[in-house]
Amino acid sequence: MPNPPRLEPWLASRALPITRRQSLGAGLATLLAGAMPWSVAGAATTPALLGRGIGFRSVPMTVTEPLAVPPGYTARVLCAWGDPVGLAQAQPMWRPDAGNTAAEQAQQAGMHHDGMAYFPLAGSARHGLLALNHEYTDERVLHADAASLAGGARTAEQVAKSMAAHGVSVVEVQADAAGRWSVVRPSRHARRITAATPMRLAGPAAGHALLKTAADPEARRVLGTFANCAANATPWGTYLTCEENFQGYFEPPTALDDHHRRWSLRSGGSASNGNWARWHLHDERFDLRRHPNEFHRFGWVVEIDPHDPTSTPVKRTALGRAVHEGAAVGVSKDGRAVVFMGEDARFESIFRFVSRDPIRPGGAAANRDLLDHGTLSVARFDAGGRGRWLPLVHGQGPLTADRGFADQAEVVVRTREAADALGATQMDRPEWTAVDAATGEVYVTLTNNSARGRPGQPGADAANPRAPNPTGHLLRWRHGGDLAAEAFAWDVFALGGGETPGDAFSSPDGLTIDARGVMWIATDATPMTQAAPGDRLWLPRNQLLACDPTAPGGPQMRRFLVAPEGSEVTGPVVAPDCRTLFVNLQHPDAGWPEAGQRPRSATVVITRDDGGLIGT
Ligand code: FEO
Ligand code: CA
Ligand code: CA
């Protein structure tokens, strides 16, 4: 998500300045040809083949179509905000006037699509379930009467609708004989999980005093998940959805303690304290003045069995509490689950969880407690390309009662403070992580950090080498053949801002590696206004890039998609047969996907017109 959440009314034009459109002169492609060898629209030459079979013609940033993919590919909207997800009981259609009720919204796809995963049905790459996150809401787009929100006011119905527009959707999707995908409605698999869905707490913080509330004195049951950003499938067939900027949903306490300050909560008037969603006006659990422990019940990784719509989602507290972004799962040499996670905030850290037990055959049912027992660690990147995972384990090192950590529950609830005590490396906003199953290499996107090097802030270090870092980078690390190893080697994999060969990019965010080993990188940048049309770094729109992470001589980026104006690209996932790519386009400007209508985030499905492999 952009930071902070966008609240602009859809009616206020967020389109690019007219000067940008007017500047697209006919001779621009020629001007660009030397600087961006694959970026010339309609180039007659066959583009050079990159490693792992990448051969598509790069999409130029100068395209004028709202959504552009390479020649020979088609992108279609599959599921937009407000589309019915296919629940058996009702199929309410989206109303362009935003007149859908809260009850209808709870049966429709939520807003602001983000992380996503594909789960084959009966092993099929053409019939499966898409689980997708709805990260946050643009309240002035969500509600029919934007003027009624003035001064932070909300009706009970508006709060209920906002909560229903968050969370996760599970939709059944299928390709027909012609390769055209659609959402199956109704579907016995369809599900909406919202900010009010009952879920279970598990792991070391479950039952702890820090999570007890008046409504849940046993600290075992929470209502809802929200701020769900990145996501991933597990090898045992479940969905991990990550609670990111949850702190912005609470009315802060009057007096802040050190933990609140570590989360940058601000007390004082409602207009200035960061509580933009205003749910507390009609649901008192979001008022920390009355229910201080509710704050500790969010910021977790939530595990969902997408195949069972009656299953209870579980908050896996053993994985730590953070502004959770990625949760990519690999397998250790001895068969245990290894989860790599970033915390997307300036100067926060990268985490790893290694399960105590091996992954068992038998899917979700056989691994229902797998993520409740294991070791959480935080990364320290040392100079010289070496690093260590530092255990966030109570009783080890400084994580003792006399240093303020009474037990493991306090370590995971106050993961940030524990990471500080261990001397974790403070990173440039770690977003998604990805594991290359073929090589065992792990990657993370570090989206940007304009504050690095400012007075009073950390300066450059080995793993965050630019101060400031407005365009971000990617790191790679290796564990000597075992993802559970304590030590690792690392290097800077790619630098944004035109410092990596191929098409320039800024602010890498979404990240996945498909079954062939092709890496897909989605960006979430604001336009690089310091550049100008014709400049290699002129990036007015977000994009999806492909690269071969194992290419000799380093990566070379190729632009596969240019996104609608105003939107970020997120949630890329490639079907197991590599013939379909699903991707989410979040917070577009007004007029996309339907001209003249309020904007709708959407899942887009991309196929090759000849049915071939994506990206070749
Ligand atoms: Fe929700 Fe860090 O992006
Ligand atoms: Ca982002
Ligand atoms: Ca993100």
Coordinates of C-alpha atoms in Angstrom, one line a residue, residues 51-434:
G51 CA 17.4 -16.9 -19.3
R52 CA 14.6 -19.3 -18.3
G53 CA 12.9 -18.7 -21.6
I54 CA 11.9 -15.1 -21.2
G55 CA 11.3 -13.8 -24.7
F56 CA 8.3 -11.4 -24.7
R57 CA 8.6 -7.9 -26.1
S58 CA 8.9 -5.3 -23.4
V59 CA 6.0 -2.9 -22.9
P60 CA 7.1 0.7 -23.2
M61 CA 6.3 3.1 -20.4
T62 CA 5.0 5.4 -23.1
V63 CA 1.9 3.3 -23.9
T64 CA -1.4 5.1 -23.9
E65 CA -3.7 2.1 -23.2
P66 CA -5.0 2.1 -19.6
L67 CA -3.6 -1.4 -19.1
A68 CA -0.8 -2.7 -21.4
V69 CA 0.7 -6.1 -21.8
P70 CA 3.0 -7.4 -24.6
P71 CA 1.8 -8.1 -28.1
G72 CA 0.2 -11.5 -28.3
Y73 CA -1.2 -11.3 -24.8
T74 CA -4.6 -10.4 -23.4
A75 CA -5.4 -9.0 -20.0
R76 CA -9.0 -9.2 -18.7
V77 CA -10.6 -8.1 -15.5
L78 CA -11.6 -11.2 -13.6
C79 CA -12.9 -10.0 -10.2
A80 CA -13.2 -6.3 -9.2
W81 CA -14.3 -4.7 -5.9
G82 CA -18.0 -5.2 -5.5
D83 CA -18.3 -8.3 -7.8
P84 CA -20.2 -11.1 -6.1
V85 CA -17.8 -13.8 -5.0
G86 CA -20.3 -16.6 -5.6
L87 CA -21.7 -17.3 -2.2
A88 CA -24.6 -19.8 -2.5
Q89 CA -27.1 -17.5 -0.7
A90 CA -26.8 -14.4 -2.8
Q91 CA -25.1 -12.8 -5.8
P92 CA -25.5 -9.0 -5.2
M93 CA -24.1 -7.0 -8.2
W94 CA -21.9 -4.0 -7.7
R95 CA -23.7 -0.7 -7.8
P96 CA -21.9 2.1 -9.6
D97 CA -23.3 4.6 -7.2
A98 CA -21.7 2.7 -4.3
G99 CA -25.2 2.0 -3.0
N100 CA -24.5 -1.6 -1.9
T101 CA -25.3 -2.2 1.7
A102 CA -22.9 -3.6 4.3
A103 CA -24.6 -6.9 4.0
E104 CA -24.2 -6.9 0.3
Q105 CA -20.5 -5.9 0.6
A106 CA -20.0 -9.0 2.8
Q107 CA -21.0 -11.1 -0.2
Q108 CA -18.9 -9.2 -2.7
A109 CA -15.2 -8.9 -3.3
G110 CA -13.7 -6.3 -0.9
M111 CA -11.7 -3.3 -1.8
H112 CA -8.0 -2.8 -2.6
H113 CA -6.9 -6.2 -3.8
D114 CA -3.4 -7.1 -2.7
G115 CA -1.6 -10.4 -2.0
M116 CA -3.1 -13.5 -3.7
A117 CA -2.5 -17.2 -4.2
Y118 CA -3.9 -19.9 -6.6
F119 CA -5.0 -23.3 -5.2
P120 CA -5.6 -25.9 -7.9
L121 CA -8.7 -28.0 -7.6
A122 CA -8.0 -31.7 -8.4
G123 CA -4.5 -30.6 -9.4
S124 CA -5.8 -28.4 -12.2
A125 CA -3.9 -25.3 -13.5
R126 CA -7.2 -24.3 -15.3
H127 CA -9.6 -24.7 -12.4
G128 CA -8.9 -23.6 -8.9
L129 CA -9.4 -21.2 -6.1
L130 CA -8.0 -17.7 -5.9
A131 CA -7.6 -16.4 -2.3
L132 CA -7.0 -12.6 -2.4
N133 CA -6.5 -10.0 0.2
H134 CA -8.4 -6.7 0.5
E135 CA -5.8 -4.4 2.1
Y136 CA -7.7 -1.3 3.0
T137 CA -10.6 1.0 1.9
D138 CA -10.8 4.3 0.2
E139 CA -13.7 5.4 2.3
R140 CA -14.8 8.2 -0.1
V141 CA -15.1 5.7 -2.9
L142 CA -16.7 3.0 -0.8
H143 CA -19.6 5.0 0.4
A144 CA -22.2 6.6 -1.8
D145 CA -22.3 9.8 0.1
A146 CA -18.7 11.0 0.5
A147 CA -19.8 14.3 2.0
S148 CA -21.3 12.4 5.0
L149 CA -17.7 11.5 6.1
A150 CA -16.7 15.1 6.8
G151 CA -15.0 15.6 10.1
G152 CA -14.4 11.8 10.5
A153 CA -18.1 11.1 10.9
R154 CA -19.4 7.6 10.2
T155 CA -22.8 5.9 10.5
A156 CA -23.0 2.4 11.9
E157 CA -23.9 1.1 8.4
Q158 CA -20.8 2.8 7.0
V159 CA -18.5 1.2 9.6
A160 CA -20.1 -2.2 8.9
K161 CA -19.6 -1.7 5.2
S162 CA -16.0 -0.7 5.7
M163 CA -15.3 -3.7 7.8
A164 CA -17.0 -5.9 5.3
A165 CA -14.8 -4.5 2.5
H166 CA -11.6 -5.6 4.3
G167 CA -10.2 -9.1 4.7
V168 CA -10.0 -11.9 2.2
S169 CA -12.0 -13.3 -0.6
V170 CA -11.9 -16.9 -1.9
V171 CA -13.3 -17.3 -5.4
E172 CA -13.5 -20.3 -7.6
V173 CA -12.1 -19.6 -11.1
Q174 CA -12.1 -21.7 -14.2
A175 CA -10.9 -21.4 -17.8
D176 CA -13.2 -22.6 -20.6
A177 CA -12.1 -24.5 -23.6
A178 CA -11.1 -21.3 -25.3
G179 CA -8.9 -20.4 -22.4
R180 CA -11.1 -17.6 -21.1
W181 CA -11.2 -17.4 -17.3
S182 CA -14.3 -16.5 -15.2
V183 CA -15.4 -16.7 -11.6
V184 CA -17.7 -19.6 -10.9
R185 CA -21.0 -18.4 -9.3
P186 CA -22.4 -19.8 -7.2
S187 CA -19.6 -21.9 -5.8
R188 CA -19.5 -24.2 -2.7
H189 CA -15.9 -22.9 -2.2
A190 CA -16.7 -19.2 -2.3
R191 CA -16.0 -17.3 0.9
R192 CA -15.7 -13.8 2.4
I193 CA -13.6 -13.3 5.5
T194 CA -13.9 -9.8 6.9
A195 CA -12.9 -7.7 9.9
A196 CA -15.7 -9.4 11.8
T197 CA -15.1 -13.1 11.0
P198 CA -14.4 -15.2 14.0
M199 CA -10.9 -16.6 14.2
R200 CA -8.7 -18.5 16.6
L201 CA -5.5 -17.4 18.3
A202 CA -2.8 -20.0 18.4
G203 CA 0.8 -20.2 19.4
P204 CA 2.7 -18.7 22.3
A205 CA 0.5 -15.5 22.7
A206 CA -2.8 -17.4 22.7
G207 CA -4.3 -17.3 26.2
H208 CA -1.8 -14.7 27.4
A209 CA -2.8 -11.8 29.6
L210 CA -1.7 -9.3 27.0
L211 CA -4.4 -10.5 24.6
K212 CA -7.3 -10.8 27.1
T213 CA -10.3 -8.5 26.6
A214 CA -13.7 -8.1 28.1
A215 CA -15.2 -9.9 25.1
D216 CA -12.6 -12.7 25.1
P217 CA -11.3 -13.3 28.6
E218 CA -9.6 -16.5 27.5
A219 CA -7.6 -14.7 24.8
R220 CA -8.4 -17.5 22.3
R221 CA -10.9 -15.9 19.9
V222 CA -10.6 -12.8 17.8
L223 CA -13.1 -11.2 15.4
G224 CA -11.6 -10.4 12.1
T225 CA -8.5 -9.7 10.1
F226 CA -7.7 -6.4 8.3
A227 CA -4.9 -4.6 6.6
N228 CA -4.1 -7.8 4.8
C229 CA -1.2 -7.1 2.5
A230 CA 1.1 -9.8 1.1
A231 CA 0.1 -13.4 1.1
N232 CA 1.4 -16.8 0.1
A233 CA 0.3 -20.4 -0.3
T234 CA 1.9 -23.0 1.9
P235 CA 3.2 -26.4 0.7
W236 CA 0.4 -28.0 2.6
G237 CA -2.3 -26.1 0.8
T238 CA -3.2 -23.3 3.1
Y239 CA -3.2 -19.5 2.6
L240 CA -1.1 -17.2 4.7
T241 CA -2.4 -13.6 4.8
C242 CA -0.4 -11.0 6.6
E243 CA -1.8 -8.2 8.7
E244 CA 0.2 -5.1 7.8
N245 CA -0.8 -1.5 8.9
F246 CA -3.3 -2.6 11.6
Q247 CA -2.2 0.2 13.9
G248 CA -4.1 2.8 11.8
Y249 CA -7.5 1.3 12.8
F250 CA -7.5 2.1 16.5
E251 CA -8.4 5.2 18.5
P252 CA -5.2 5.5 20.6
P253 CA -5.1 5.6 24.4
T254 CA -4.9 9.0 26.0
A255 CA -1.5 8.2 27.6
L256 CA 1.0 6.5 25.4
D257 CA 3.5 4.0 26.7
D258 CA 6.8 2.8 25.1
H259 CA 5.0 0.1 23.1
H260 CA 2.6 2.6 21.6
R261 CA 5.4 4.9 20.8
R262 CA 7.3 2.0 19.1
W263 CA 4.3 1.7 16.9
S264 CA 4.1 5.5 16.3
L265 CA 0.7 5.8 17.8
R266 CA -0.3 9.4 18.4
S267 CA -2.6 10.6 21.1
G268 CA -4.7 13.8 20.8
G269 CA -7.4 14.9 18.6
S270 CA -9.0 12.4 16.2
A271 CA -8.0 14.3 13.2
S272 CA -4.3 13.9 14.0
N273 CA -4.0 10.5 15.7
G274 CA -3.8 8.3 12.6
N275 CA -7.2 6.6 13.1
W276 CA -8.5 7.0 9.6
A277 CA -11.0 4.1 9.5
R278 CA -13.1 5.4 12.4
W279 CA -14.4 2.0 13.3
H280 CA -14.3 2.8 17.0
L281 CA -17.3 5.1 16.6
H282 CA -19.5 2.0 16.3
D283 CA -17.4 -0.9 17.5
E284 CA -15.8 -0.1 20.9
R285 CA -13.1 -2.8 20.6
F286 CA -11.2 -0.4 18.3
D287 CA -11.1 2.2 21.1
L288 CA -7.8 1.5 23.0
R289 CA -9.0 3.9 25.7
R290 CA -11.5 1.2 26.6
H291 CA -9.9 -2.0 25.3
P292 CA -6.1 -1.5 25.3
N293 CA -5.4 -5.2 24.7
E294 CA -7.3 -5.3 21.4
F295 CA -4.2 -3.7 19.9
H296 CA -2.2 -6.9 20.6
R297 CA -4.7 -9.1 18.7
F298 CA -3.7 -7.8 15.3
G299 CA -0.4 -7.7 13.4
W300 CA -0.2 -11.4 13.0
V301 CA 0.1 -13.9 10.1
V302 CA -3.3 -15.6 9.6
E303 CA -3.6 -19.1 8.2
I304 CA -6.7 -20.0 6.2
D305 CA -7.7 -23.3 4.6
P306 CA -9.2 -22.1 1.3
H307 CA -10.6 -25.5 0.5
D308 CA -12.9 -25.5 3.5
P309 CA -15.2 -22.5 3.7
T310 CA -16.4 -23.6 7.2
S311 CA -12.9 -23.6 8.6
T312 CA -11.8 -21.1 11.3
P313 CA -8.9 -18.9 10.3
V314 CA -6.0 -19.0 12.8
K315 CA -3.7 -16.2 13.9
R316 CA -0.3 -17.8 14.1
T317 CA 1.4 -15.8 16.9
A318 CA 4.6 -17.9 16.8
L319 CA 5.5 -16.0 13.7
G320 CA 5.6 -12.7 15.5
R321 CA 3.6 -9.4 15.5
A322 CA 4.7 -6.8 13.0
V323 CA 3.6 -4.7 10.1
H324 CA 3.6 -8.0 8.3
E325 CA 4.3 -8.0 4.6
G326 CA 5.6 -11.2 2.9
A327 CA 5.4 -14.7 4.2
A328 CA 7.1 -17.0 1.7
V329 CA 7.4 -20.6 2.7
G330 CA 10.3 -22.9 1.9
V331 CA 11.3 -26.3 3.1
S332 CA 14.4 -27.1 5.2
K333 CA 16.8 -29.9 4.4
D334 CA 15.0 -32.1 7.0
G335 CA 11.5 -31.2 5.8
R336 CA 10.5 -28.4 8.2
A337 CA 8.6 -25.3 7.1
V338 CA 10.7 -22.1 6.8
V339 CA 8.8 -18.8 6.6
F340 CA 10.5 -15.6 5.5
M341 CA 8.8 -12.4 6.4
G342 CA 9.4 -8.7 6.0
E343 CA 8.1 -5.8 8.0
D344 CA 7.2 -3.0 5.7
A345 CA 8.2 0.1 7.7
R346 CA 11.2 2.3 7.5
F347 CA 14.1 0.8 9.5
E348 CA 12.3 -2.4 10.4
S349 CA 13.5 -5.9 10.0
I350 CA 13.3 -9.3 8.2
F351 CA 12.2 -12.4 10.1
R352 CA 12.4 -16.1 9.6
F353 CA 10.3 -18.8 11.3
V354 CA 11.5 -22.5 11.3
S355 CA 8.9 -25.0 12.4
R356 CA 9.8 -27.5 15.1
D357 CA 8.3 -30.4 13.2
P358 CA 8.5 -31.5 9.6
I359 CA 5.7 -30.9 7.1
R360 CA 3.5 -34.0 7.1
P361 CA 1.8 -35.5 4.1
G362 CA -2.0 -35.0 4.3
G363 CA -2.5 -31.3 3.6
A364 CA -4.0 -28.8 6.0
A365 CA -5.5 -31.3 8.4
A366 CA -2.2 -33.0 8.9
N367 CA -0.4 -29.7 9.6
R368 CA -2.9 -27.8 11.6
D369 CA -0.5 -27.0 14.4
L370 CA 2.7 -26.9 12.4
L371 CA 3.1 -23.1 12.6
D372 CA 2.5 -23.0 16.4
H373 CA 5.9 -24.5 17.4
G374 CA 9.3 -23.4 16.1
T375 CA 11.9 -20.7 16.2
L376 CA 11.4 -17.1 15.2
S377 CA 14.5 -15.2 14.3
V378 CA 15.5 -11.8 12.9
A379 CA 18.1 -11.0 10.3
R380 CA 21.4 -9.3 10.9
F381 CA 23.2 -8.4 7.7
D382 CA 26.9 -8.0 8.3
A383 CA 29.4 -6.3 6.0
G384 CA 31.2 -8.6 3.6
G385 CA 28.1 -10.5 2.5
R386 CA 27.7 -12.6 5.6
G387 CA 24.7 -12.6 8.0
R388 CA 23.0 -14.4 10.9
W389 CA 19.5 -15.3 12.0
L390 CA 19.3 -14.1 15.6
P391 CA 16.8 -16.1 17.7
L392 CA 13.8 -14.3 19.1
V393 CA 13.6 -16.8 21.9
H394 CA 12.7 -16.0 25.5
G395 CA 15.6 -16.6 27.9
Q396 CA 18.2 -16.3 25.2
G397 CA 20.5 -13.2 25.1
P398 CA 18.7 -10.1 26.2
L399 CA 15.2 -11.5 25.9
T400 CA 14.9 -12.1 29.6
A401 CA 12.4 -11.1 32.4
D402 CA 14.8 -8.6 33.8
R403 CA 15.0 -6.9 30.4
G404 CA 11.3 -6.7 30.1
F405 CA 10.4 -10.0 28.4
A406 CA 8.6 -12.2 30.9
D407 CA 7.9 -15.0 28.5
Q408 CA 7.7 -16.0 24.8
A409 CA 4.3 -14.4 24.5
E410 CA 5.9 -11.0 25.4
V411 CA 8.6 -11.6 22.9
V412 CA 6.2 -12.2 20.0
V413 CA 3.7 -9.5 21.0
R414 CA 6.7 -7.0 21.2
T415 CA 8.6 -8.4 18.3
R416 CA 9.9 -4.9 17.4
E417 CA 11.4 -4.3 20.8
A418 CA 12.9 -7.8 20.8
A419 CA 14.5 -7.3 17.4
D420 CA 15.9 -3.9 18.7
A421 CA 17.4 -5.7 21.7
L422 CA 19.1 -8.2 19.4
G423 CA 20.6 -5.6 17.1
A424 CA 18.7 -6.6 14.0
T425 CA 19.5 -4.7 10.8
Q426 CA 17.1 -1.9 10.2
M427 CA 16.0 -2.3 6.6
D428 CA 14.6 -0.1 3.8
R429 CA 10.9 -1.2 4.1
P430 CA 11.0 -5.0 3.4
E431 CA 7.9 -6.0 1.4
W432 CA 7.5 -9.4 -0.3
T433 CA 9.8 -12.4 0.1
A434 CA 10.2 -15.3 -2.3

